[in-house]
Amino acid sequence: MKYSFKIKTLGVALMAVSILSSCTSDFDKINTDPNSLTEDQLDPTLAGPSFASAIYAGIHNGSYSSPGVDDQGTWGIATGILSSTFIHYLNCGYGTERNAFVNGYEGRGWTRFYTVAVPALNNAIKASEGNAEALAILKIWKVFMYNQMVDAYGPIPYTEADNKKEKVPYDSVEFIYEDFFKLLDEANATLSSASVATVASFQPNDRLYAGNVANWRVFGNSLRLRLALRISDIQPDKAKTQAEAAVAAGVMQTNEQGAFFKASNITPNNLNMIVNSWGYTMTASMESILVGYNDPRLAKWFAPIDTGVYRGQPVGGLEDQFGTTKFSAFNNDVMGNGAAGNLSESKNIEVFMASENYFSRAEGALNGWNMGGSAQSLYEEGIRMSLRQWGITDTATINAYVAGNTLPVLPNVLTVYPTLDLKDIPVKLPVAWSAAVASQRTQIAVQKYLAIFPESWESWADLRRSDAKVIYAPLNTDNNDAGVGKSLMKRIIYTTNEYSSNKDAVTDGIVKLKGPDTGGTKLWWDTK
């Protein structure tokens, strides 16, 4: 694992920090070669810039301003070609849409995480020693960024990550989750009794909440609710306790409390930079739901191929199967590069939306948990919250959608290719709240799937946990491993480099995985 952990100086991490931090005033104080700095030279002035790098790299974005450290291709591969493709948020045209791991794509996100995000986070922690509120916020961010990785790969280096050794052990998913809840409990206790409203060392560099203690506390409790639901099948009693504690302590209730990374010219929104230039398109699954529901977010997210006509591309098509057939691109005004070519520098990055909490609470209410409201009222408020987030504010439009009884439709592509295996529409329920509990759970899953868009890491994990039928199966598969085929991918395989440089550890990690290192092995919390 030499590429991930043998970092004897702060060179790589500080290079990333100096480039990725949107405010460079702190770095104006550094007059020495960053490659010559060692850990004992860290001081509180580096806490904010290091945290800035940990946030940006922790959401798998990279800057074109940092050659040799990272670039926007990290999002395109780690998120676009993997998680976003698996759950049909977009169609990528690469082998992963047929559930194949090709060209080592599984390694891009892993490498950038452990060479940029992890060292930066650890540097921020070291530079924040003695600052209780700063350390509490860093605990919350540690849980967030590691949670995405453990839910994607399974057992991973965690306790000893960035230990500067060649061999780095893997921790089990169960162990890591146990530590997640411990860290979130500690963070909430510290921030709930904080004597300051803002962590000054983070304020200039934190592009999520500018060091605001109250907002970070709400973020941490929202994250605790998310993780509680994740373990609800494997540890139902603990899930109930943690979920109720999170809601009682306070989770996001308004879009203003949501976490949106403020993009800039040095920390651009990678999705906006590349979705259209890489040829990503709307999927048949998204089209079926959005068009069928007359969803007002449709026109915000995607562009019609003709006046009022949308066409989503089926996931899993064979190479060149659809020839020159036109499919809906991402809407340039909202999601793409934009006419002025600078939306990637001004369109903020969705990290954690408030609407998710309402759907999580709605499902918790169905579980018999005290979520501060009925399942129906929470479900409907989650929809309203998401619509308002995307600029849909007309009350009549929102109410009509919430009460809508239309159903998802057959994809438009069938008018061109009528024999495609798309006749069995996955979602067979309207938006309007159903009477049967089983149907209600599916409705929550569908609306949560839409509300989390385009943040695919969490949506992928949630679909695996719930097993709700929301998307079509791929048309074809290149992966016949047990548990894969045309089903939803269960995890990402370990990188080739791990087998060559950290073999004993990755072998132990597979033992802890309790299944082969394939995309078909379910994670500890995925019991259905």
Short mmCIF file of C-alpha atoms in Angstrom, two decimals:
data_model
loop_
_atom_site.label_atom_id
_atom_site.label_comp_id
_atom_site.label_asym_id
_atom_site.label_seq_id
_atom_site.Cartn_x
_atom_site.Cartn_y
_atom_site.Cartn_z
CA MET A 1 0.00 0.00 0.00
CA LYS A 2 2.93 2.27 -0.65
CA TYR A 3 1.01 4.71 -2.78
CA SER A 4 -1.49 5.34 -0.02
CA PHE A 5 0.42 5.66 3.18
CA LYS A 6 4.16 6.16 2.82
CA ILE A 7 3.94 9.93 3.09
CA LYS A 8 6.88 10.97 5.22
CA THR A 9 6.28 14.71 4.79
CA LEU A 10 3.25 16.86 4.24
CA GLY A 11 4.13 17.56 0.63
CA VAL A 12 1.16 15.94 -1.10
CA ALA A 13 -1.38 16.98 1.48
CA LEU A 14 -0.15 20.55 1.70
CA MET A 15 -0.02 20.88 -2.05
CA ALA A 16 -3.66 19.82 -2.14
CA VAL A 17 -4.52 22.16 0.71
CA SER A 18 -2.80 25.15 -0.85
CA ILE A 19 -4.64 24.62 -4.12
CA LEU A 20 -8.02 23.42 -2.90
CA SER A 21 -8.54 25.95 -0.14
CA SER A 22 -10.70 28.73 -1.49
CA CYS A 23 -9.13 31.25 0.88
CA THR A 24 -5.36 31.35 0.58
CA SER A 25 -4.60 33.96 3.22
CA ASP A 26 -3.31 31.34 5.64
CA PHE A 27 -1.00 29.97 3.03
CA ASP A 28 0.47 33.39 2.34
CA LYS A 29 2.24 32.86 5.65
CA ILE A 30 4.08 29.83 4.31
CA ASN A 31 7.30 30.92 2.71
CA THR A 32 9.04 27.55 2.58
CA ASP A 33 8.87 24.69 0.15
CA PRO A 34 5.79 22.69 1.23
CA ASN A 35 7.65 19.47 0.45
CA SER A 36 10.11 20.29 3.23
CA LEU A 37 7.44 20.64 5.91
CA THR A 38 7.13 17.82 8.40
CA GLU A 39 4.32 16.97 10.81
CA ASP A 40 5.98 18.64 13.79
CA GLN A 41 5.74 21.93 11.91
CA LEU A 42 1.94 21.86 11.90
CA ASP A 43 0.34 24.71 13.81
CA PRO A 44 -3.24 26.02 14.21
CA THR A 45 -2.95 28.22 11.11
CA LEU A 46 -2.90 25.05 8.99
CA ALA A 47 -6.05 23.55 10.53
CA GLY A 48 -8.47 25.42 8.26
CA PRO A 49 -6.64 24.85 4.97
CA SER A 50 -6.13 21.18 5.81
CA PHE A 51 -9.83 20.84 6.61
CA ALA A 52 -10.66 22.53 3.30
CA SER A 53 -8.72 19.86 1.45
CA ALA A 54 -10.30 17.06 3.50
CA ILE A 55 -13.78 18.32 2.66
CA TYR A 56 -13.22 18.74 -1.07
CA ALA A 57 -11.33 15.47 -1.53
CA GLY A 58 -13.72 13.78 0.89
CA ILE A 59 -16.61 14.42 -1.52
CA HIS A 60 -14.51 12.96 -4.35
CA ASN A 61 -14.04 16.19 -6.23
CA GLY A 62 -10.75 17.31 -7.70
CA SER A 63 -9.39 20.54 -9.10
CA TYR A 64 -7.88 21.13 -12.51
CA SER A 65 -5.62 23.55 -10.64
CA SER A 66 -3.77 20.70 -8.95
CA PRO A 67 -1.89 18.68 -11.57
CA GLY A 68 -0.19 15.66 -10.07
CA VAL A 69 -2.44 15.74 -7.00
CA ASP A 70 -5.97 15.38 -8.27
CA ASP A 71 -8.35 16.44 -11.02
CA GLN A 72 -12.02 16.34 -11.94
CA GLY A 73 -11.63 12.83 -13.36
CA THR A 74 -11.82 11.51 -9.81
CA TRP A 75 -15.50 12.40 -9.65
CA GLY A 76 -16.07 11.16 -13.19
CA ILE A 77 -14.66 7.75 -12.38
CA ALA A 78 -15.18 7.20 -8.65
CA THR A 79 -18.71 8.64 -8.68
CA GLY A 80 -19.89 8.95 -12.29
CA ILE A 81 -18.74 5.61 -13.68
CA LEU A 82 -19.38 3.69 -10.45
CA SER A 83 -22.09 4.67 -7.94
CA SER A 84 -24.04 7.03 -10.22
CA THR A 85 -24.13 4.40 -12.93
CA PHE A 86 -25.06 1.54 -10.59
CA ILE A 87 -28.21 3.37 -9.48
CA HIS A 88 -29.11 4.89 -12.85
CA TYR A 89 -28.64 8.53 -11.94
CA LEU A 90 -26.86 8.71 -15.28
CA ASN A 91 -25.79 6.50 -18.14
CA CYS A 92 -22.07 6.44 -18.64
CA GLY A 93 -21.47 4.32 -21.73
CA TYR A 94 -18.71 2.41 -19.93
CA GLY A 95 -18.54 -1.25 -18.92
CA THR A 96 -19.70 -0.50 -15.40
CA GLU A 97 -23.23 0.01 -16.71
CA ARG A 98 -23.14 -3.74 -17.41
CA ASN A 99 -21.81 -4.36 -13.88
CA ALA A 100 -18.23 -4.91 -15.05
CA PHE A 101 -15.14 -3.60 -13.27
CA VAL A 102 -12.90 -2.46 -16.11
CA ASN A 103 -9.68 -0.49 -16.58
CA GLY A 104 -8.98 -0.34 -12.86
CA TYR A 105 -11.70 2.26 -12.31
CA GLU A 106 -12.31 0.85 -8.85
CA GLY A 107 -8.92 2.20 -7.81
CA ARG A 108 -9.30 5.87 -8.68
CA GLY A 109 -11.50 6.87 -5.78
CA TRP A 110 -9.57 4.63 -3.38
CA THR A 111 -6.22 6.15 -4.31
CA ARG A 112 -7.37 9.76 -4.11
CA PHE A 113 -9.15 9.15 -0.82
CA TYR A 114 -6.11 7.70 0.90
CA THR A 115 -3.50 10.00 -0.64
CA VAL A 116 -5.38 13.30 -0.39
CA ALA A 117 -8.47 13.20 1.84
CA VAL A 118 -7.11 11.06 4.69
CA PRO A 119 -3.74 12.84 5.11
CA ALA A 120 -5.49 16.21 4.95
CA LEU A 121 -7.99 15.18 7.63
CA ASN A 122 -5.25 13.84 9.88
CA ASN A 123 -3.25 17.04 9.42
CA ALA A 124 -6.32 19.09 10.40
CA ILE A 125 -6.74 16.96 13.51
CA LYS A 126 -3.10 17.41 14.52
CA ALA A 127 -3.21 21.14 13.85
CA SER A 128 -6.42 21.46 15.93
CA GLU A 129 -5.08 19.88 19.11
CA GLY A 130 -6.50 21.66 22.13
CA ASN A 131 -9.49 23.07 20.22
CA ALA A 132 -12.42 20.93 21.38
CA GLU A 133 -15.00 22.36 18.97
CA ALA A 134 -12.69 22.00 15.98
CA LEU A 135 -11.93 18.40 16.88
CA ALA A 136 -15.64 17.67 17.26
CA ILE A 137 -16.34 18.97 13.76
CA LEU A 138 -13.45 16.91 12.40
CA LYS A 139 -14.89 13.80 14.06
CA ILE A 140 -18.15 14.41 12.22
CA TRP A 141 -16.39 14.87 8.89
CA LYS A 142 -14.29 11.77 9.51
CA VAL A 143 -17.48 9.75 9.89
CA PHE A 144 -18.99 11.25 6.75
CA MET A 145 -16.08 10.64 4.42
CA TYR A 146 -15.14 7.20 5.75
CA ASN A 147 -18.78 6.13 5.71
CA GLN A 148 -18.96 6.52 1.95
CA MET A 149 -15.84 4.40 1.51
CA VAL A 150 -16.80 1.61 3.91
CA ASP A 151 -20.26 1.41 2.34
CA ALA A 152 -18.68 1.15 -1.09
CA TYR A 153 -15.86 -1.34 -0.45
CA GLY A 154 -16.63 -3.07 2.85
CA PRO A 155 -13.74 -3.55 5.31
CA ILE A 156 -11.14 -0.84 4.71
CA PRO A 157 -8.07 0.69 6.41
CA TYR A 158 -9.54 2.90 9.11
CA THR A 159 -7.94 2.79 12.56
CA GLU A 160 -4.42 2.91 11.16
CA ALA A 161 -5.07 4.78 7.93
CA ASP A 162 -2.17 7.09 7.08
CA ASN A 163 0.06 5.31 9.63
CA LYS A 164 3.10 5.86 7.37
CA LYS A 165 3.73 2.12 7.21
CA GLU A 166 3.78 -0.07 4.14
CA LYS A 167 1.32 -2.56 5.64
CA VAL A 168 -1.97 -1.14 6.83
CA PRO A 169 -4.62 -3.39 8.43
CA TYR A 170 -8.29 -3.42 7.48
CA ASP A 171 -11.10 -2.97 10.00
CA SER A 172 -14.46 -4.70 9.70
CA VAL A 173 -17.59 -2.83 8.70
CA GLU A 174 -19.19 -3.61 12.07
CA PHE A 175 -16.19 -2.26 14.00
CA ILE A 176 -16.07 0.91 11.92
CA TYR A 177 -19.78 1.56 12.41
CA GLU A 178 -19.39 1.11 16.13
CA ASP A 179 -16.69 3.78 16.11
CA PHE A 180 -18.84 6.04 13.91
CA PHE A 181 -21.56 6.20 16.55
CA LYS A 182 -18.97 6.77 19.28
CA LEU A 183 -17.46 9.71 17.38
CA LEU A 184 -20.87 11.23 16.64
CA ASP A 185 -21.93 10.92 20.27
CA GLU A 186 -18.74 12.65 21.39
CA ALA A 187 -19.09 15.38 18.79
CA ASN A 188 -22.69 16.12 19.74
CA ALA A 189 -21.79 16.31 23.43
CA THR A 190 -19.00 18.79 22.73
CA LEU A 191 -20.89 20.98 20.27
CA SER A 192 -24.09 21.07 22.34
CA SER A 193 -22.17 22.69 25.18
CA ALA A 194 -19.82 24.80 23.06
CA SER A 195 -18.97 28.25 24.33
CA VAL A 196 -18.38 29.61 20.82
CA ALA A 197 -20.74 29.96 17.87
CA THR A 198 -18.03 29.62 15.25
CA VAL A 199 -14.73 27.77 15.09
CA ALA A 200 -12.47 30.62 14.05
CA SER A 201 -9.72 28.40 12.64
CA PHE A 202 -12.23 26.87 10.18
CA GLN A 203 -14.32 29.93 9.33
CA PRO A 204 -12.34 31.16 6.30
CA ASN A 205 -11.86 27.70 4.76
CA ASP A 206 -14.93 25.61 5.61
CA ARG A 207 -17.00 25.81 2.42
CA LEU A 208 -19.89 23.86 3.93
CA TYR A 209 -20.75 25.80 7.09
CA ALA A 210 -17.94 28.35 7.61
CA GLY A 211 -17.16 26.77 10.99
CA ASN A 212 -20.69 27.33 12.35
CA VAL A 213 -21.03 25.14 15.43
CA ALA A 214 -24.84 24.84 15.36
CA ASN A 215 -24.90 23.79 11.71
CA TRP A 216 -22.18 21.22 12.17
CA ARG A 217 -24.02 19.79 15.18
CA VAL A 218 -27.19 19.40 13.08
CA PHE A 219 -25.13 17.84 10.28
CA GLY A 220 -23.66 15.32 12.74
CA ASN A 221 -27.05 14.30 14.08
CA SER A 222 -28.44 14.01 10.55
CA LEU A 223 -25.55 11.72 9.76
CA ARG A 224 -26.33 9.69 12.89
CA LEU A 225 -29.92 9.26 11.67
CA ARG A 226 -28.65 8.11 8.27
CA LEU A 227 -26.37 5.50 9.85
CA ALA A 228 -29.06 4.36 12.28
CA LEU A 229 -31.32 3.50 9.37
CA ARG A 230 -28.43 1.72 7.67
CA ILE A 231 -28.07 -0.75 10.55
CA SER A 232 -31.82 -1.13 11.11
CA ASP A 233 -31.93 -4.67 9.72
CA ILE A 234 -28.82 -6.00 11.45
CA GLN A 235 -29.08 -4.12 14.79
CA PRO A 236 -32.71 -2.95 15.09
CA ASP A 237 -32.58 -2.05 18.78
CA LYS A 238 -29.44 0.04 18.42
CA ALA A 239 -30.82 1.61 15.27
CA LYS A 240 -33.94 2.74 17.15
CA THR A 241 -31.89 4.18 20.02
CA GLN A 242 -29.53 6.07 17.73
CA ALA A 243 -32.27 7.35 15.43
CA GLU A 244 -34.40 8.65 18.27
CA ALA A 245 -31.35 10.26 19.88
CA ALA A 246 -30.47 11.95 16.59
CA VAL A 247 -33.94 13.38 16.09
CA ALA A 248 -34.18 14.50 19.72
CA ALA A 249 -30.81 16.27 19.42
CA GLY A 250 -31.87 17.96 16.19
CA VAL A 251 -31.48 17.00 12.53
CA MET A 252 -31.78 19.17 9.41
CA GLN A 253 -35.29 20.58 9.04
CA THR A 254 -34.77 23.32 6.46
CA ASN A 255 -32.91 23.58 3.18
CA GLU A 256 -30.81 26.33 4.74
CA GLN A 257 -29.42 23.73 7.13
CA GLY A 258 -28.47 21.41 4.27
CA ALA A 259 -24.84 20.83 3.37
CA PHE A 260 -23.88 22.33 0.01
CA PHE A 261 -20.23 22.81 -0.83
CA LYS A 262 -19.68 26.33 -2.16
CA ALA A 263 -17.92 25.89 -5.49
CA SER A 264 -15.26 28.30 -6.71
CA ASN A 265 -12.80 28.66 -9.56
CA ILE A 266 -10.29 26.54 -7.64
CA THR A 267 -12.80 24.12 -6.14
CA PRO A 268 -15.19 23.54 -9.05
CA ASN A 269 -18.26 21.34 -9.17
CA ASN A 270 -16.91 18.30 -11.01
CA LEU A 271 -20.34 17.00 -12.03
CA ASN A 272 -21.07 20.28 -13.76
CA MET A 273 -17.68 20.24 -15.43
CA ILE A 274 -17.93 16.86 -17.06
CA VAL A 275 -21.39 15.26 -17.22
CA ASN A 276 -22.09 16.53 -20.71
CA SER A 277 -18.52 16.63 -21.98
CA TRP A 278 -18.06 12.97 -20.99
CA GLY A 279 -21.32 12.02 -22.66
CA TYR A 280 -23.36 11.15 -19.58
CA THR A 281 -27.09 11.04 -20.26
CA MET A 282 -30.43 10.68 -18.54
CA THR A 283 -31.43 7.07 -17.89
CA ALA A 284 -34.61 5.18 -18.76
CA SER A 285 -35.22 4.63 -15.03
CA MET A 286 -35.13 8.34 -14.28
CA GLU A 287 -37.29 9.13 -17.29
CA SER A 288 -39.93 6.56 -16.33
CA ILE A 289 -40.38 8.06 -12.87
CA LEU A 290 -39.97 11.76 -13.60
CA VAL A 291 -42.13 11.84 -16.73
CA GLY A 292 -44.79 9.57 -15.26
CA TYR A 293 -45.09 11.71 -12.15
CA ASN A 294 -45.06 14.99 -14.12
CA ASP A 295 -42.23 15.82 -11.76
CA PRO A 296 -41.37 19.54 -11.87
CA ARG A 297 -37.72 18.67 -11.20
CA LEU A 298 -37.49 16.99 -14.61
CA ALA A 299 -36.98 20.25 -16.51
CA LYS A 300 -34.50 21.39 -13.87
CA TRP A 301 -32.31 18.34 -14.29
CA PHE A 302 -32.53 17.24 -17.92
CA ALA A 303 -32.92 18.71 -21.39
CA PRO A 304 -35.61 17.45 -23.81
CA ILE A 305 -34.54 15.93 -27.12
CA ASP A 306 -37.42 17.80 -28.75
CA THR A 307 -40.05 20.20 -27.48
CA GLY A 308 -41.40 18.61 -24.30
CA VAL A 309 -40.00 15.17 -25.19
CA TYR A 310 -37.51 13.44 -22.92
CA ARG A 311 -35.69 10.21 -23.71
CA GLY A 312 -33.63 8.29 -21.18
CA GLN A 313 -31.00 5.78 -22.25
CA PRO A 314 -31.38 2.26 -20.85
CA VAL A 315 -28.49 1.22 -18.65
CA GLY A 316 -26.63 -1.88 -19.73
CA GLY A 317 -26.79 -1.49 -23.49
CA LEU A 318 -24.19 -3.19 -25.61
CA GLU A 319 -21.47 -1.07 -27.18
CA ASP A 320 -22.96 1.05 -29.97
CA GLN A 321 -26.33 -0.68 -29.49
CA PHE A 322 -28.19 2.63 -29.80
CA GLY A 323 -26.09 4.11 -32.60
CA THR A 324 -26.82 7.80 -33.07
CA THR A 325 -30.11 7.75 -31.15
CA LYS A 326 -30.45 10.99 -29.23
CA PHE A 327 -30.93 10.90 -25.47
CA SER A 328 -31.62 13.66 -22.97
CA ALA A 329 -28.50 15.38 -21.69
CA PHE A 330 -28.15 17.03 -18.32
CA ASN A 331 -29.73 20.46 -18.31
CA ASN A 332 -27.01 22.97 -19.06
CA ASP A 333 -28.76 25.72 -17.10
CA VAL A 334 -28.75 23.76 -13.86
CA MET A 335 -26.50 20.73 -14.04
CA GLY A 336 -24.09 21.16 -16.93
CA ASN A 337 -21.42 23.58 -18.04
CA GLY A 338 -23.77 26.47 -18.67
CA ALA A 339 -23.85 29.00 -21.46
CA ALA A 340 -21.24 31.18 -19.78
CA GLY A 341 -19.01 28.17 -19.17
CA ASN A 342 -18.59 28.93 -15.48
CA LEU A 343 -21.43 27.13 -13.70
CA SER A 344 -18.94 24.60 -12.40
CA GLU A 345 -17.46 27.49 -10.43
CA SER A 346 -20.76 28.76 -9.04
CA LYS A 347 -23.16 25.78 -8.85
CA ASN A 348 -22.74 24.40 -5.34
CA ILE A 349 -22.15 20.70 -4.75
CA GLU A 350 -24.93 18.73 -3.07
CA VAL A 351 -23.44 16.95 -0.04
CA PHE A 352 -26.34 16.25 2.34
CA MET A 353 -29.87 17.51 1.70
CA ALA A 354 -32.38 18.25 4.44
CA SER A 355 -35.12 16.36 2.59
CA GLU A 356 -33.32 13.07 3.20
CA ASN A 357 -33.96 13.39 6.92
CA TYR A 358 -37.72 13.60 6.40
CA PHE A 359 -37.77 10.38 4.38
CA SER A 360 -35.51 8.65 6.92
CA ARG A 361 -37.80 9.81 9.71
CA ALA A 362 -40.85 8.63 7.73
CA GLU A 363 -39.36 5.16 7.44
CA GLY A 364 -38.38 5.26 11.10
CA ALA A 365 -41.98 6.11 12.00
CA LEU A 366 -43.12 3.02 10.09
CA ASN A 367 -40.62 1.06 12.21
CA GLY A 368 -42.33 2.31 15.36
CA TRP A 369 -39.61 4.81 16.25
CA ASN A 370 -40.36 8.21 17.76
CA MET A 371 -39.52 10.47 14.83
CA GLY A 372 -41.50 13.54 15.85
CA GLY A 373 -44.28 13.07 13.33
CA SER A 374 -46.35 10.58 11.39
CA ALA A 375 -44.87 8.65 8.47
CA GLN A 376 -47.23 10.37 6.02
CA SER A 377 -46.59 13.92 7.23
CA LEU A 378 -42.83 13.39 7.20
CA TYR A 379 -42.94 11.80 3.75
CA GLU A 380 -44.96 14.66 2.30
CA GLU A 381 -42.77 17.32 3.93
CA GLY A 382 -39.70 15.59 2.50
CA ILE A 383 -41.15 15.95 -1.00
CA ARG A 384 -41.96 19.62 -0.43
CA MET A 385 -38.47 20.23 0.91
CA SER A 386 -36.83 18.68 -2.15
CA LEU A 387 -39.00 20.57 -4.61
CA ARG A 388 -38.25 23.86 -2.89
CA GLN A 389 -34.55 23.06 -2.89
CA TRP A 390 -34.68 22.93 -6.68
CA GLY A 391 -36.48 26.24 -6.97
CA ILE A 392 -40.05 24.96 -7.24
CA THR A 393 -41.91 27.25 -4.89
CA ASP A 394 -45.44 27.52 -6.27
CA THR A 395 -47.72 26.08 -3.59
CA ALA A 396 -50.31 24.76 -6.04
CA THR A 397 -47.64 22.95 -8.06
CA ILE A 398 -46.14 21.39 -4.95
CA ASN A 399 -49.50 20.29 -3.55
CA ALA A 400 -50.54 18.80 -6.88
CA TYR A 401 -47.36 16.74 -7.01
CA VAL A 402 -47.75 15.48 -3.43
CA ALA A 403 -51.33 14.41 -4.19
CA GLY A 404 -50.51 13.05 -7.64
CA ASN A 405 -52.03 9.74 -8.73
CA THR A 406 -50.25 9.30 -12.05
CA LEU A 407 -47.85 6.38 -12.48
CA PRO A 408 -44.37 5.99 -13.97
CA VAL A 409 -44.44 5.37 -17.71
CA LEU A 410 -42.74 3.24 -20.32
CA PRO A 411 -39.50 4.88 -21.53
CA ASN A 412 -39.63 6.80 -24.80
CA VAL A 413 -36.81 4.69 -26.25
CA LEU A 414 -39.36 1.90 -26.82
CA THR A 415 -40.79 3.95 -29.67
CA VAL A 416 -37.47 3.45 -31.43
CA TYR A 417 -36.50 0.02 -30.07
CA PRO A 418 -39.81 -1.69 -29.22
CA THR A 419 -38.29 -5.08 -28.33
CA LEU A 420 -36.13 -3.85 -25.43
CA ASP A 421 -36.77 -5.53 -22.09
CA LEU A 422 -38.32 -2.45 -20.48
CA LYS A 423 -42.02 -3.33 -20.41
CA ASP A 424 -42.12 -4.19 -16.69
CA ILE A 425 -42.00 -0.71 -15.14
CA PRO A 426 -40.16 -0.96 -11.78
CA VAL A 427 -42.25 1.62 -9.85
CA LYS A 428 -45.96 0.86 -9.86
CA LEU A 429 -47.13 3.35 -7.24
CA PRO A 430 -48.20 7.02 -7.41
CA VAL A 431 -46.76 9.82 -5.33
CA ALA A 432 -49.94 10.13 -3.24
CA TRP A 433 -49.58 8.29 0.07
CA SER A 434 -50.81 4.71 -0.13
CA ALA A 435 -52.83 2.76 2.40
CA ALA A 436 -50.61 -0.34 2.64
CA VAL A 437 -47.42 -0.16 4.72
CA ALA A 438 -45.40 -2.17 2.17
CA SER A 439 -46.39 0.33 -0.52
CA GLN A 440 -45.55 3.23 1.78
CA ARG A 441 -42.02 1.91 2.25
CA THR A 442 -41.56 1.74 -1.50
CA GLN A 443 -42.92 5.26 -1.94
CA ILE A 444 -40.47 6.56 0.65
CA ALA A 445 -37.61 4.80 -1.15
CA VAL A 446 -38.62 6.26 -4.52
CA GLN A 447 -38.94 9.83 -3.27
CA LYS A 448 -35.73 9.53 -1.27
CA TYR A 449 -33.98 8.30 -4.41
CA LEU A 450 -35.12 11.44 -6.22
CA ALA A 451 -34.40 13.77 -3.31
CA ILE A 452 -30.81 12.64 -2.85
CA PHE A 453 -29.98 13.17 -6.55
CA PRO A 454 -27.27 13.74 -7.65
CA GLU A 455 -25.39 12.52 -4.54
CA SER A 456 -25.15 8.88 -5.60
CA TRP A 457 -22.94 7.38 -2.87
CA GLU A 458 -25.70 7.57 -0.28
CA SER A 459 -28.48 6.68 -2.70
CA TRP A 460 -26.62 3.52 -3.74
CA ALA A 461 -26.19 2.45 -0.12
CA ASP A 462 -29.84 3.16 0.66
CA LEU A 463 -31.13 1.12 -2.29
CA ARG A 464 -28.97 -1.82 -1.24
CA ARG A 465 -30.26 -1.64 2.30
CA SER A 466 -33.94 -1.27 1.44
CA ASP A 467 -34.01 -3.55 -1.63
CA ALA A 468 -36.81 -1.33 -2.94
CA LYS A 469 -37.54 -1.85 -6.63
CA VAL A 470 -36.93 1.60 -8.05
CA ILE A 471 -34.80 1.12 -11.17
CA TYR A 472 -34.69 -1.20 -14.16
CA ALA A 473 -32.25 -4.08 -14.29
CA PRO A 474 -29.41 -3.51 -16.77
CA LEU A 475 -30.24 -4.76 -20.26
CA ASN A 476 -27.08 -6.88 -20.28
CA THR A 477 -24.38 -7.94 -17.85
CA ASP A 478 -20.68 -8.60 -18.24
CA ASN A 479 -20.41 -9.90 -14.69
CA ASN A 480 -21.61 -13.40 -13.89
CA ASP A 481 -20.24 -13.50 -10.35
CA ALA A 482 -22.68 -14.81 -7.78
CA GLY A 483 -24.96 -12.02 -6.57
CA VAL A 484 -24.21 -9.75 -9.52
CA GLY A 485 -25.58 -10.62 -12.96
CA LYS A 486 -28.21 -7.99 -13.73
CA SER A 487 -28.88 -7.13 -10.09
CA LEU A 488 -27.81 -4.02 -8.23
CA MET A 489 -24.06 -4.06 -7.57
CA LYS A 490 -23.40 -4.80 -3.89
CA ARG A 491 -19.91 -3.32 -3.51
CA ILE A 492 -16.73 -2.20 -5.27
CA ILE A 493 -13.84 -4.66 -5.46
CA TYR A 494 -10.45 -3.96 -3.91
CA THR A 495 -7.73 -2.39 -6.01
CA THR A 496 -4.98 -4.37 -7.76
CA ASN A 497 -2.36 -2.34 -5.92
CA GLU A 498 -3.66 -3.59 -2.60
CA TYR A 499 -2.98 -7.18 -3.61
CA SER A 500 0.58 -6.35 -4.62
CA SER A 501 1.61 -3.99 -1.82
CA ASN A 502 -0.69 -4.79 1.12
CA LYS A 503 -1.56 -8.42 0.43
CA ASP A 504 -1.81 -9.78 3.98
CA ALA A 505 -4.05 -6.90 5.03
CA VAL A 506 -6.39 -7.13 2.06
CA THR A 507 -6.58 -10.89 2.52
CA ASP A 508 -7.66 -10.31 6.12
CA GLY A 509 -10.11 -7.72 4.87
CA ILE A 510 -11.73 -10.34 2.64
CA VAL A 511 -12.05 -12.64 5.64
CA LYS A 512 -13.83 -9.83 7.48
CA LEU A 513 -15.98 -9.24 4.39
CA LYS A 514 -17.23 -12.82 4.80
CA GLY A 515 -17.45 -13.41 1.10
CA PRO A 516 -15.36 -13.24 -2.07
CA ASP A 517 -13.91 -9.98 -3.32
CA THR A 518 -16.59 -9.49 -5.97
CA GLY A 519 -19.37 -7.02 -6.62
CA GLY A 520 -21.89 -9.61 -5.43
CA THR A 521 -20.83 -9.90 -1.78
CA LYS A 522 -23.19 -8.09 0.54
CA LEU A 523 -21.86 -5.87 3.31
CA TRP A 524 -22.46 -6.48 7.01
CA TRP A 525 -25.56 -4.28 7.18
CA ASP A 526 -27.09 -5.54 3.92
CA THR A 527 -29.14 -8.48 5.18
CA LYS A 528 -32.18 -8.59 2.88
#
